[in-house]
Amino acid sequence: MLKGKLIHPDIMAALALCGHGDKVLIADGNYPLDSKTGEAETVYLGLTPGLPTVTDVLAAIQSAVNIEKAEVMEPAGGAAPEIFEEFRTMLGGMELDKLSRYAFYDACCEAGVRLAISTGEKRTFANILITIGVA
């Protein structure tokens, strides 16, 4: 039996195929996963509205891989959603690269995005694109 935080077999398999520089999208329940993820392996985790959260999934992923970069979708008005501070804290103070909505969508459709995970997250702009670091 597995004992770590990450036990989802499809996510574990996709992460095992990732190398340095590959990317993983963890998306809120509003993100258009089908049309804005290119060729990425997709996993739909949304169980109920609000569960699991993007931060729940980020914590599990973070227990399995090193993260060297994080990108987020910045609201048009520029005001940072509260979840951005939660992301920074979880990532040890790492700066978040902020992309406009359509630039974020474009980044999520690039070939290096290997895995896209949809959650039940209800907070808006709670999408994060992480880059896998070295072991």
PDB file of C-alpha atoms in Angstrom, residues 15 21-26 57-58 61-62 65-72 91 94 96 104 112-115 117 127-133:
ATOM      1  CA  LEU A  15       4.201  12.733 -13.054  1.00  0.00           C
ATOM      2  CA  GLY A  21      10.895  21.737 -17.286  1.00  0.00           C
ATOM      3  CA  ASP A  22       7.656  19.884 -17.956  1.00  0.00           C
ATOM      4  CA  LYS A  23       4.529  21.579 -16.641  1.00  0.00           C
ATOM      5  CA  VAL A  24       1.394  20.651 -14.718  1.00  0.00           C
ATOM      6  CA  LEU A  25      -1.823  22.690 -14.644  1.00  0.00           C
ATOM      7  CA  ILE A  26      -3.986  22.541 -11.538  1.00  0.00           C
ATOM      8  CA  VAL A  57      -4.006  19.059  -5.115  1.00  0.00           C
ATOM      9  CA  LEU A  58      -0.969  21.363  -5.052  1.00  0.00           C
ATOM     10  CA  ILE A  61       1.763  17.178  -6.101  1.00  0.00           C
ATOM     11  CA  GLN A  62       4.347  19.109  -4.092  1.00  0.00           C
ATOM     12  CA  VAL A  65       7.979  16.542  -7.170  1.00  0.00           C
ATOM     13  CA  ASN A  66      10.106  19.644  -6.847  1.00  0.00           C
ATOM     14  CA  ILE A  67       8.580  22.811  -8.261  1.00  0.00           C
ATOM     15  CA  GLU A  68      10.860  25.430  -9.783  1.00  0.00           C
ATOM     16  CA  LYS A  69       8.347  27.904 -11.202  1.00  0.00           C
ATOM     17  CA  ALA A  70       4.678  28.817 -10.859  1.00  0.00           C
ATOM     18  CA  GLU A  71       2.460  30.823 -13.194  1.00  0.00           C
ATOM     19  CA  VAL A  72      -1.012  32.180 -12.440  1.00  0.00           C
ATOM     20  CA  LEU A  91       5.736  27.287  -2.431  1.00  0.00           C
ATOM     21  CA  MET A  94       8.324  31.664  -4.562  1.00  0.00           C
ATOM     22  CA  LEU A  96       4.353  33.827  -9.051  1.00  0.00           C
ATOM     23  CA  PHE A 104      -2.283  31.867 -19.470  1.00  0.00           C
ATOM     24  CA  GLY A 112       5.458  21.000 -22.388  1.00  0.00           C
ATOM     25  CA  VAL A 113       2.235  20.853 -20.373  1.00  0.00           C
ATOM     26  CA  ARG A 114       2.075  17.136 -19.618  1.00  0.00           C
ATOM     27  CA  LEU A 115      -0.771  16.997 -17.092  1.00  0.00           C
ATOM     28  CA  ILE A 117      -6.005  18.471 -13.393  1.00  0.00           C
ATOM     29  CA  ASN A 127      -5.429  28.176 -11.478  1.00  0.00           C
ATOM     30  CA  ILE A 128      -1.729  27.446 -11.230  1.00  0.00           C
ATOM     31  CA  LEU A 129       0.694  26.201 -13.852  1.00  0.00           C
ATOM     32  CA  ILE A 130       3.737  24.672 -12.194  1.00  0.00           C
ATOM     33  CA  THR A 131       7.064  23.767 -13.754  1.00  0.00           C
ATOM     34  CA  ILE A 132       8.739  20.572 -12.566  1.00  0.00           C
ATOM     35  CA  GLY A 133      12.222  21.094 -11.149  1.00  0.00           C
TER      36      GLY A 133
END
